[in-house]
Coordinates of C-alpha atoms and ligand atoms in Angstrom, one line a residue:
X87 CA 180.9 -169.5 -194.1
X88 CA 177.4 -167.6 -193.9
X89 CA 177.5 -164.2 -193.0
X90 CA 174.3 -162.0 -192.6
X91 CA 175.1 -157.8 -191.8
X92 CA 171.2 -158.0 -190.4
X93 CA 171.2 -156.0 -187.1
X94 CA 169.7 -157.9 -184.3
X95 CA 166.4 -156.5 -183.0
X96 CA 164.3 -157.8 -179.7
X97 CA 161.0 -158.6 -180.6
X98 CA 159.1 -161.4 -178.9
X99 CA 155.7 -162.6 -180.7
X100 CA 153.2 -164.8 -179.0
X101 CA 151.4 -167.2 -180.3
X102 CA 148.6 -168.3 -177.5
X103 CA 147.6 -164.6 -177.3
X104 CA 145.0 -164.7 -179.9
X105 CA 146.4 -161.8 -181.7
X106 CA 147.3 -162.2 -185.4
X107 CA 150.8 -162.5 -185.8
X108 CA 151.2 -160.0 -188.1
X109 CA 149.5 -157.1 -185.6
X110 CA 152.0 -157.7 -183.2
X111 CA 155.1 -157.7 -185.6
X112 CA 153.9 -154.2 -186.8
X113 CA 152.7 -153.2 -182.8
X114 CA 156.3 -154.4 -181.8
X115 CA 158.1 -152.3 -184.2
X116 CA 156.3 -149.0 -183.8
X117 CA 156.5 -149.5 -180.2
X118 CA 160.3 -149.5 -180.7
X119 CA 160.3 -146.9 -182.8
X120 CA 158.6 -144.3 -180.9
X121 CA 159.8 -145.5 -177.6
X122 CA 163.8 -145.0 -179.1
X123 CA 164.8 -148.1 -178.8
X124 CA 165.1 -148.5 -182.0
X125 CA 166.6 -145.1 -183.1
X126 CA 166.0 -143.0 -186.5
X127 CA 168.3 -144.6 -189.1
X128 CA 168.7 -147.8 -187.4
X129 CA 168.6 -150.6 -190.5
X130 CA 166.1 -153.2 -189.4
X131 CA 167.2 -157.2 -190.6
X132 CA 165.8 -158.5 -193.9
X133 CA 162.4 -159.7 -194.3
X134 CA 164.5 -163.3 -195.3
X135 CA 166.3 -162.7 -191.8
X136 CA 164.1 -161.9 -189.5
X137 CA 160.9 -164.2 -191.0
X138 CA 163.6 -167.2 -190.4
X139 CA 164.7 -165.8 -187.0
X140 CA 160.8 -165.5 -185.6
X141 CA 159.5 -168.4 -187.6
X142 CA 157.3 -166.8 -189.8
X143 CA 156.3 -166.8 -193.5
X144 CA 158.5 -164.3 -195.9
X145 CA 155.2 -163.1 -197.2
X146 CA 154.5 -161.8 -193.5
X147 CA 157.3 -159.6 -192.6
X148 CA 157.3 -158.1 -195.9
X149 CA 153.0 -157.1 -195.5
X150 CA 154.1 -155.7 -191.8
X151 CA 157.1 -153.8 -193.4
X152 CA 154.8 -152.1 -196.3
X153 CA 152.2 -151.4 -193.5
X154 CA 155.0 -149.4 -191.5
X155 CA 156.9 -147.8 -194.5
X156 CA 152.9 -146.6 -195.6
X157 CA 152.9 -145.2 -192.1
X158 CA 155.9 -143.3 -192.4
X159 CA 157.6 -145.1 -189.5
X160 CA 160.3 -146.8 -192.2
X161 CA 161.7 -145.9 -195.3
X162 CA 162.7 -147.8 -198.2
X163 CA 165.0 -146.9 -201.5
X164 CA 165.2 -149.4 -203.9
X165 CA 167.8 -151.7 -203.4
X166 CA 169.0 -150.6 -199.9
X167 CA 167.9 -151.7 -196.5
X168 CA 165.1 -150.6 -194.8
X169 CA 165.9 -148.3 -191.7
X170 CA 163.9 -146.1 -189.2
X171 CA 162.2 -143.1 -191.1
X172 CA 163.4 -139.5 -189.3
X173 CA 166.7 -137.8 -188.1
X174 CA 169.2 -139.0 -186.2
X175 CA 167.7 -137.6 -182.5
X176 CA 169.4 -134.6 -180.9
X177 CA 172.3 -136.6 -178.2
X178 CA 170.4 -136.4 -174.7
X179 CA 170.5 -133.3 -172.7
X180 CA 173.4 -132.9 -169.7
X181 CA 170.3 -133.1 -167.1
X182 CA 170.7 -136.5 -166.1
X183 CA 171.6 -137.3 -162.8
X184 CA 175.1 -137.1 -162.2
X185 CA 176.1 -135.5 -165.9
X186 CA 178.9 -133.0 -165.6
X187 CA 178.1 -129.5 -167.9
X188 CA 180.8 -129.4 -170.7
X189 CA 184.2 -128.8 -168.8
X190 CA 185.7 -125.2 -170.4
X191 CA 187.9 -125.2 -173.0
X192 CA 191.4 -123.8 -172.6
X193 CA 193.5 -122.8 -174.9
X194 CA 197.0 -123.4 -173.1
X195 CA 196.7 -126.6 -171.3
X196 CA 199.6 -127.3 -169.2
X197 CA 198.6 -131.0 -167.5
X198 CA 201.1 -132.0 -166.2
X199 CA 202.1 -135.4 -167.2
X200 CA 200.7 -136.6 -170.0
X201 CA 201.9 -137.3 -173.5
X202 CA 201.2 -135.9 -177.0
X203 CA 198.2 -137.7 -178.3
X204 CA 199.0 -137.1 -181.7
X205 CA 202.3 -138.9 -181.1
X206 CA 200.7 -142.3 -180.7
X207 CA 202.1 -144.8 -182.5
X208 CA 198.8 -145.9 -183.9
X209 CA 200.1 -147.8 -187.0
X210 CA 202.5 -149.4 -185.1
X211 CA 200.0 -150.4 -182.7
X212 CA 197.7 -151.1 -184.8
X213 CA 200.2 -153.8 -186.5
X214 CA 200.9 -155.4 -183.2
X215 CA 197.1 -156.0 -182.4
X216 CA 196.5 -157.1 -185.6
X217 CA 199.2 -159.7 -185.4
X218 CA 197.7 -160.8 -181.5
X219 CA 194.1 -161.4 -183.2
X220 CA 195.9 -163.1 -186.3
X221 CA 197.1 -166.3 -184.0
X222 CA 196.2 -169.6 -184.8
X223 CA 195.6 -169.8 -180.9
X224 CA 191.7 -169.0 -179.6
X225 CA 193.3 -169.1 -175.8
X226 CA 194.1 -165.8 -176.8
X227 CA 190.5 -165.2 -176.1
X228 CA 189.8 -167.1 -173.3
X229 CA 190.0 -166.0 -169.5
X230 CA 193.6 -164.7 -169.1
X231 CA 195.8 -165.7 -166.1
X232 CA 195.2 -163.0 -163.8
X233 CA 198.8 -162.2 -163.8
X234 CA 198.8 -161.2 -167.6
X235 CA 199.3 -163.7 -170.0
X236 CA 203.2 -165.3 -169.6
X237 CA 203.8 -163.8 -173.2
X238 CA 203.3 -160.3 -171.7
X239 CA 204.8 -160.8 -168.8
X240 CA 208.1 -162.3 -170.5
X241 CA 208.5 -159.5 -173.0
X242 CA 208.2 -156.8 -169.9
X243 CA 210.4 -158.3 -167.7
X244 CA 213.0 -158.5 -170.7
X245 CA 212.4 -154.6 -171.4
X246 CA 212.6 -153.7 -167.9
X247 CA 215.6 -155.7 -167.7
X248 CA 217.3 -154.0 -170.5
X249 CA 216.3 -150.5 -170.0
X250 CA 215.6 -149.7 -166.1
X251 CA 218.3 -151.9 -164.9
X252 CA 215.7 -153.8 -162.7
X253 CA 216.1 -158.4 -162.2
X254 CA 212.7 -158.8 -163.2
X255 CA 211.0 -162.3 -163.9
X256 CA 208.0 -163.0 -165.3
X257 CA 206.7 -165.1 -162.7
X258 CA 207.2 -162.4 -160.2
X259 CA 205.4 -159.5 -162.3
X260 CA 201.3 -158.9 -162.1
X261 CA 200.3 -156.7 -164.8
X262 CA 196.8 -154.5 -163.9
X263 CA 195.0 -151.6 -164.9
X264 CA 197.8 -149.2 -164.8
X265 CA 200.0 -148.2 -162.2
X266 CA 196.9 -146.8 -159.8
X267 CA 195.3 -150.1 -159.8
X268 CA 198.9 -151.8 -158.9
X269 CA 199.8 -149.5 -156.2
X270 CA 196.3 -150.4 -154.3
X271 CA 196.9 -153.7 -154.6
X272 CA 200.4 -153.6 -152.8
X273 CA 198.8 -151.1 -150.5
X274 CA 195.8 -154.2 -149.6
X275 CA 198.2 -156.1 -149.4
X276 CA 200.4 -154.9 -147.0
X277 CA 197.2 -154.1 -145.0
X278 CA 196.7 -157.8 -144.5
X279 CA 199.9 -158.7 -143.4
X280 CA 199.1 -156.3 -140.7
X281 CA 201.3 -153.2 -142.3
X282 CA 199.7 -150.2 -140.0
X283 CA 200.7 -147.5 -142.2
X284 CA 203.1 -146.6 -145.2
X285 CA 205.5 -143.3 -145.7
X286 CA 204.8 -141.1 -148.4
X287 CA 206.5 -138.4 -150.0
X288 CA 205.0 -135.0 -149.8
X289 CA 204.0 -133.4 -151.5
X290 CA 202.9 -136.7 -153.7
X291 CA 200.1 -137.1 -156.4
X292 CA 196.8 -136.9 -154.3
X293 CA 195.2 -139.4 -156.4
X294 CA 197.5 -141.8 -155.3
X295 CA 198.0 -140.7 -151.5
X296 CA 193.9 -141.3 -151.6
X297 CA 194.3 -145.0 -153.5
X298 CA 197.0 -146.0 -150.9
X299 CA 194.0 -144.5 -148.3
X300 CA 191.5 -145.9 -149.5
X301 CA 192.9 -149.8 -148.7
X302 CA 192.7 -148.7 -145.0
X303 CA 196.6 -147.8 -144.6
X304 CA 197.2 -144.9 -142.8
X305 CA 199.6 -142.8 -144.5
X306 CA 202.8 -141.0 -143.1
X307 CA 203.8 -137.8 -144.9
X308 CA 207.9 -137.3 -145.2
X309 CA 209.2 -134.4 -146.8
X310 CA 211.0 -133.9 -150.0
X311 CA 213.6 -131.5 -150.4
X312 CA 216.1 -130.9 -153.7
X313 CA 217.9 -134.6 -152.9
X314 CA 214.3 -136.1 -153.0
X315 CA 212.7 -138.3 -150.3
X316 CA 214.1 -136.9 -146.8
X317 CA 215.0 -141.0 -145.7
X318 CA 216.6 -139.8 -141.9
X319 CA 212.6 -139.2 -141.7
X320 CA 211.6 -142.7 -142.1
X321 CA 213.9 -144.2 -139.3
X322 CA 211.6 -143.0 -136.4
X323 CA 207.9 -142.9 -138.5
X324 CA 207.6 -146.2 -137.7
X325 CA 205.9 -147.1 -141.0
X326 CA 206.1 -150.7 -142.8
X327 CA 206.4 -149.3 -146.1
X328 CA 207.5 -146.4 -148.1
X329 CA 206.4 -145.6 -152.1
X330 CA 208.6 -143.0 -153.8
X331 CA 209.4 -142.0 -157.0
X332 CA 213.4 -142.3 -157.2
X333 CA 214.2 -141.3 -160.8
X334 CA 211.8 -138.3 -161.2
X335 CA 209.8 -137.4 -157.9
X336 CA 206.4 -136.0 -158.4
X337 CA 205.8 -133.6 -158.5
X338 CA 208.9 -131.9 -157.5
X339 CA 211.4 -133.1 -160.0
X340 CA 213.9 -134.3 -157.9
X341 CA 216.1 -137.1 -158.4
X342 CA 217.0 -139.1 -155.2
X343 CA 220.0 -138.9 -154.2
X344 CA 222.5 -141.6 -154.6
X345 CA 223.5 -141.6 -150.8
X346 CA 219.3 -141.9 -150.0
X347 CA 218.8 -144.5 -152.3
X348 CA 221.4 -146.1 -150.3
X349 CA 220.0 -145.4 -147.3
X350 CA 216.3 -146.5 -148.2
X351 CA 217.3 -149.8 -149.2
X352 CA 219.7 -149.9 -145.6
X353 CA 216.5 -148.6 -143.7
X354 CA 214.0 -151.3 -145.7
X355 CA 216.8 -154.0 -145.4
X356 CA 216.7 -153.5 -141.3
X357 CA 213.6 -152.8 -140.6
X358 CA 211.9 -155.5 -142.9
X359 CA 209.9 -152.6 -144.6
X360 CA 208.7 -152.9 -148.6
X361 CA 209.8 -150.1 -151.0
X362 CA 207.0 -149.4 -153.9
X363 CA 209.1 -148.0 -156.6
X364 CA 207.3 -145.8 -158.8
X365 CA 208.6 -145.4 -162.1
X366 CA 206.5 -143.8 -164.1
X367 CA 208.5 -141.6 -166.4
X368 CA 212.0 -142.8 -166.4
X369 CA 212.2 -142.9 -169.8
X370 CA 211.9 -139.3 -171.1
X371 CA 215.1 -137.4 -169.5
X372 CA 217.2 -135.2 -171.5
X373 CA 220.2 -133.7 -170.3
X374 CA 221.0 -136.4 -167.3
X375 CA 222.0 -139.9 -167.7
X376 CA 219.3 -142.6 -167.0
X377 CA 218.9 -143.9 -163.7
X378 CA 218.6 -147.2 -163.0
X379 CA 215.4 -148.7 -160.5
X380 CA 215.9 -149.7 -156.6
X381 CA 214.4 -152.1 -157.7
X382 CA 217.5 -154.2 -159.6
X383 CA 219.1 -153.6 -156.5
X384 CA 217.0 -155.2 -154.0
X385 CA 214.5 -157.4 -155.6
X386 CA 213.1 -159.0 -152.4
X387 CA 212.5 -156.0 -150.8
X388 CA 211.0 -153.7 -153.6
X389 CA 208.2 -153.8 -155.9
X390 CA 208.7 -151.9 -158.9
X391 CA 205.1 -150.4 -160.7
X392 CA 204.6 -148.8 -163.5
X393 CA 202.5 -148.2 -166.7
X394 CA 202.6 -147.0 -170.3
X395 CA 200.9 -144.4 -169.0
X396 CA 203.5 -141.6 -170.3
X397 CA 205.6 -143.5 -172.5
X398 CA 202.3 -144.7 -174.8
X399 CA 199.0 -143.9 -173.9
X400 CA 196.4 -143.8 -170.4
X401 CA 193.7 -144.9 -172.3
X402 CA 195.5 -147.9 -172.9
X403 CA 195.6 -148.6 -169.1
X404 CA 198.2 -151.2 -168.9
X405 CA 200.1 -151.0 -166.0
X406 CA 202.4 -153.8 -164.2
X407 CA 203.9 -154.5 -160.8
X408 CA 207.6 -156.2 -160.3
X409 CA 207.0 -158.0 -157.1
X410 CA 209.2 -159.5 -154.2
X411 CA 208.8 -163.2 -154.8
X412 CA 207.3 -164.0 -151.0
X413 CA 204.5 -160.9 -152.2
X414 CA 203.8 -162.3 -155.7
X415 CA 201.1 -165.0 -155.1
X416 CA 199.8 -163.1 -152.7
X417 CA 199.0 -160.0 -155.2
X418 CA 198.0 -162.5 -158.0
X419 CA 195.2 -163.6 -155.6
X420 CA 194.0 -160.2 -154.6
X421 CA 193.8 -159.4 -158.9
X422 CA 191.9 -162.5 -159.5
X423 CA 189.6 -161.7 -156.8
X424 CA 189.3 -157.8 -158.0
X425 CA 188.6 -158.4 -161.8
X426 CA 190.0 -162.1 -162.9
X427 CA 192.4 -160.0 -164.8
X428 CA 193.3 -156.9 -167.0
X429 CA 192.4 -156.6 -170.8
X430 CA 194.6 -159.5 -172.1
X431 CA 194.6 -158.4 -175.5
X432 CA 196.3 -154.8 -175.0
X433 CA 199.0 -156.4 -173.0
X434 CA 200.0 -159.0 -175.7
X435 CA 199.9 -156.0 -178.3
X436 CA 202.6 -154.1 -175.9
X437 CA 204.1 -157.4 -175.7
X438 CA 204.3 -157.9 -179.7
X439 CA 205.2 -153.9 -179.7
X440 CA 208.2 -154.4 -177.4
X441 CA 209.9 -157.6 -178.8
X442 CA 209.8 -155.7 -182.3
X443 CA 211.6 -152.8 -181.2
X444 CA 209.2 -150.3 -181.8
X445 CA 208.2 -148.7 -177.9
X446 CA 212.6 -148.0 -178.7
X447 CA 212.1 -146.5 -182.2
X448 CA 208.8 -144.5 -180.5
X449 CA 211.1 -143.1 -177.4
X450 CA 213.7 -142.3 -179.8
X451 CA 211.2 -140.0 -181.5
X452 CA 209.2 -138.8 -178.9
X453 CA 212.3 -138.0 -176.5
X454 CA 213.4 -135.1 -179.0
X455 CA 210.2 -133.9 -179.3
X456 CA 209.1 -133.6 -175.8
X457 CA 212.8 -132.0 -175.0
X458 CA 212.0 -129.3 -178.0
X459 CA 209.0 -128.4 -175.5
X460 CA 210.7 -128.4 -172.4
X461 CA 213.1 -126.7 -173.8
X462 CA 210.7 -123.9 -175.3
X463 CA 209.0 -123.8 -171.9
X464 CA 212.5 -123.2 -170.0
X465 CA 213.2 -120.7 -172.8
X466 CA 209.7 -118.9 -172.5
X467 CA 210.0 -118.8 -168.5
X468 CA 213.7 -117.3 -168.4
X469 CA 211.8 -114.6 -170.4
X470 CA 209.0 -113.5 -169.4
X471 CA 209.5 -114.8 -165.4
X472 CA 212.9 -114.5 -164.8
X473 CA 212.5 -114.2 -161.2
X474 CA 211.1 -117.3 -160.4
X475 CA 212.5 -120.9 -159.6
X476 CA 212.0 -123.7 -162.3
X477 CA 212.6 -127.1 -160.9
X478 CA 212.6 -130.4 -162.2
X479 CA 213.7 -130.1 -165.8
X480 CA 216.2 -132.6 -166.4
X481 CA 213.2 -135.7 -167.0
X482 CA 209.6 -136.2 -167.4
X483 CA 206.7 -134.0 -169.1
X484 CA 206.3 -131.2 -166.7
X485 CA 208.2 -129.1 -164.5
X486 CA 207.8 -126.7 -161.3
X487 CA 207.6 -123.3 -161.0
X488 CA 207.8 -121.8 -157.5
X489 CA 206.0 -118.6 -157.0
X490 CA 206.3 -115.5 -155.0
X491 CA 206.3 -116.3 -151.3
X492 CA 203.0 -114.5 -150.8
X493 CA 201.5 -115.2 -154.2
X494 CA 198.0 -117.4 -154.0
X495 CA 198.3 -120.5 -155.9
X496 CA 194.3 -120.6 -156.4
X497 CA 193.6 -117.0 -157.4
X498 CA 197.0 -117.4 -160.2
X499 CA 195.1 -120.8 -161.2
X500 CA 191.9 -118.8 -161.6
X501 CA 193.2 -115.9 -163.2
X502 CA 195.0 -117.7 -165.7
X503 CA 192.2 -119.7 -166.3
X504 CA 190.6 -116.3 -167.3
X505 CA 192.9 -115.7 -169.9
X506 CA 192.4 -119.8 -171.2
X507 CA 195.5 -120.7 -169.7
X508 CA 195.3 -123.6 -167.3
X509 CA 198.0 -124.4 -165.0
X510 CA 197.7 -126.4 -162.4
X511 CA 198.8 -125.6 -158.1
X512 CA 200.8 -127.8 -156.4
X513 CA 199.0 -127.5 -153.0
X514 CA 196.4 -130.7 -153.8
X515 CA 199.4 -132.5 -153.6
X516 CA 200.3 -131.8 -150.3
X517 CA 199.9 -133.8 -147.2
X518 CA 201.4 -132.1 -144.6
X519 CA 204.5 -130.0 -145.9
X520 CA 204.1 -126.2 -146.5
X521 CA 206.2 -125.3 -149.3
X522 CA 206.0 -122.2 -151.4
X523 CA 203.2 -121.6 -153.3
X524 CA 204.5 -123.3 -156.9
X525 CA 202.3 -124.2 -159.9
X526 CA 202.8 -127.8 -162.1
X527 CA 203.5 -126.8 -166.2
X528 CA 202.9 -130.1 -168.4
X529 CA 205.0 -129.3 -171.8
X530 CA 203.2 -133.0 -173.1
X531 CA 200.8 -132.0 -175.3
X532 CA 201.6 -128.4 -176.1
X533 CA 203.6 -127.7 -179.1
X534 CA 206.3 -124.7 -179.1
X535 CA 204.4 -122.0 -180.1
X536 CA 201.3 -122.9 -177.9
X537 CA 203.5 -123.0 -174.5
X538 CA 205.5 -119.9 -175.4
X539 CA 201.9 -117.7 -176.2
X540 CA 200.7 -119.4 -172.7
X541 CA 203.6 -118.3 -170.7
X542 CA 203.2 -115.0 -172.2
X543 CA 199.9 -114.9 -170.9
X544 CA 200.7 -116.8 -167.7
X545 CA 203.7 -113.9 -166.9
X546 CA 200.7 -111.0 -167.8
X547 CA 198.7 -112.5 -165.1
X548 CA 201.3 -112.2 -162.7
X549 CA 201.7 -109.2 -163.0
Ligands
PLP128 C1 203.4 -139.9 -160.5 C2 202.6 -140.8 -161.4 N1 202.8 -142.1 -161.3 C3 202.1 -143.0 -162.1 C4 201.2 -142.5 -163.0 C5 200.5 -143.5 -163.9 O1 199.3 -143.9 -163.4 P1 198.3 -144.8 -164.3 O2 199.2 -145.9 -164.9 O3 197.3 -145.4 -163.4 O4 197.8 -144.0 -165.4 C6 200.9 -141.2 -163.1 C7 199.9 -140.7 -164.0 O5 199.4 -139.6 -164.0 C8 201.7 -140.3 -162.3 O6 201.5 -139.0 -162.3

């Protein structure tokens, strides 16, 4: 096989226009060149490379070349490629339109739910995609169904099955562009059957109260209290739906209770309503036993979403949706028509990474670390805040603090923020609940000493 390393470069040369084609190889280039396009350091192709590719004589690139390199606008060392003379140019200024100034640094960040970068498994990862690009198969590359491709969907459904108790099938599952992307499409879906509006807990991530919003369903706040979801509320709200977070609510931390899990199933079951089931960290609890999905108890009547989100990676954005099987096709349709389909390569890599083991070996690992936090962070707040209440630290990456009744969840924000602490208020998360004022602490990426120096510094503030 030939392979060439020349860069590809734009230049168009006319022949009718009366001017030597040599003046216009050389005018072409500096114009480049001074214009940025193409940028100091840049290698241009060989003179072999790009004579053949404009259909000129050798002898002619290599007189335009010298004429530039004389100019000052290449340079040459013997035996290397010939690139764009100058230094690399200073990265463009934040003026642009739209371009955010540098976001502060803080020193203790607790985000709430995210994991430990540096925990990737990126060898492991890195293994699976290899072995994906390494099949004999090119359909690998071509337009995936818009479900996921079958391999990925057969390998989730057998994880899901195995570790969140759920009766998933592959032909029933849509994967998308994590969890957000999933829980819109339900929510558009819902929205043309003619589903007026869908319960919500609250509070309940605001990103995703403004997702389900965004598809034209109304929204209908229900409380949460200790037990989770409050599901009496749902009997008269006269909504179509509900979503809740069963195993870990966010952001309270409560568990659902097994007598509401009951009764939100009873209530859908009656009513005809859809459950979305969002299970987004049900694989990182530490001192309770795991809890199994609504869904693997009522497959037609709930659709189970999630992501590897927490247990892997955002950036990866792979998500999936467990769907009744009356729903599926109709979701399936709404993905082709939003994208044709999510990046089919990641989800045959999570595929690979599933059926050899490794997202168990990596939870195994990562499940004792992310408990050392939590546990430092429950240490550090018995400490130096003894008086306040900690909710929520039986699963997941962050945990609840309530604060003083009177306290101001902004100005605590802010001052801590003073002191590079950044903690985040509940109150965004609120639809229509008042609750006291209580602040989110992500233990995720934050090793032992970090979250203990930060909650010495939080407790100064609150003073
Ligand atoms: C409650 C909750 N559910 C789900 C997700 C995952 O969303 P996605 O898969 O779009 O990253 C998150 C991520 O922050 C979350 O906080």
């Amino acid at each position: 096989m030939r392979r060439t390393t020349s860069p590809e470069v734009l230049l168009r040369l006319h022949r009718q226009a009366g001017v030597p084609l040599r003046a216009q190889l050389e005018g072409q280039l500096r114009e480049a060149i001074r214009g940025g396009r193409l940028r100091p350091g840049v290698q241009l192709p060989s003179t072999r490379v790009l004579a053949a590719d404009l259909g000129l004589s050798r002898g002619l690139v290599v007189a335009a070349y010298e004429q530039l390199l004389a100019e000052g606008y290449l340079t040459a060392h013997s035996g290397s490629a010939t690139r764009v003379a100058g230094r690399e140019a200073e990265p463009a200024r934040a003026t642009a339109v739209g371009a955010e100034p540098a976001p502060p640094q803080w020193r203790y960040d607790f985000r709430p739910g995210v994991p430990d970068a540096a925990l990737f498994p990126r060898r492991a990862w890195l293994t699976s995609l290899r072995r994906v690009l390494a099949s004999p198969s090119d359909a690998v590359l071509g337009y995936p169904d818009a479900r996921g491709p079958e391999q990925a969907r057969t390998a989730l459904a057998a994880y899901l099955n195995r570790v969140r108790g759920t009766a998933a099938r592959a032909d029933r599952i849509v994967m998308c562009t994590g969890f957000t992307q999933g829980l819109r499409l339900v929510s558009r879906a819902l929205h043309r059957r003619g589903v007026a509006a869908i319960g919500i807990e609250d509070p309940c991530h605001a990103a995703h109260r403004a997702a389900i919003l965004s598809t034209g369903l109304e929204v209908i706040p229900i409380p949460v209290d200790d037990r989770g979801l409050r599901v009496e509320r749902l009997e008269s709200s006269g909504a179509g739906a509900v979503f809740v977070t069963p195993a870990h609510q966010y952001p309270t931390g409560a568990v659902l209770a097994p007598e509401r899990r009951a009764a939100v199933l009873d209530w859908a079951a009656r009513t005809g309503a859809l459950v979305i089931e969002d299970d987004y960290d049900a694989e990182y609890r530490y001192d309770r036993e795991p809890i199994g999905t609504l869904q693997g108890l009522a497959p037609d009547r709930v659709v189970l979403a999630g992501s590897v989100s927490k247990t892997l990676a955002p950036a990866l954005r792979v998500g999936w949706l467990v769907l009744p099987a009356d729903l599926a096709p109709e979701v399936a349709a709404l993905k082709y028509e939003e994208d044709l389909g999510s990046p089919a390569l990641d989800q045959l890599a999570y595929a690979d990474f599933l059926d050899r083991g490794e997202l168990d070996r990596h939870l195994r690992r990562t499940r004792l670390s992310y408990r050392r936090r939590r546990d430092s962070l429950v240490t550090a707040l018995q400490r130096h805040l003894p008086g306040l209440r900690v909710r929520g630290v039986a699963a997941g990456l962050h945990l609840m603090v309530e604060l003083s009744p009177g306290a101001s969840e902004t100005e605590v924000v802010a001052a801590a923020g003073r002191h590079s602490v950044r903690v985040y208020g509940v109150q965004t998360h609120r639809a229509r609940e008042q609750g006291p004022p209580a602040l989110l602490l992500g233990y995720g990426r934050l090793g032992s000493a970090a979250i203990a120096e930060g909650v010495t510094r939080l407790a100064a503030v609150l003073a």
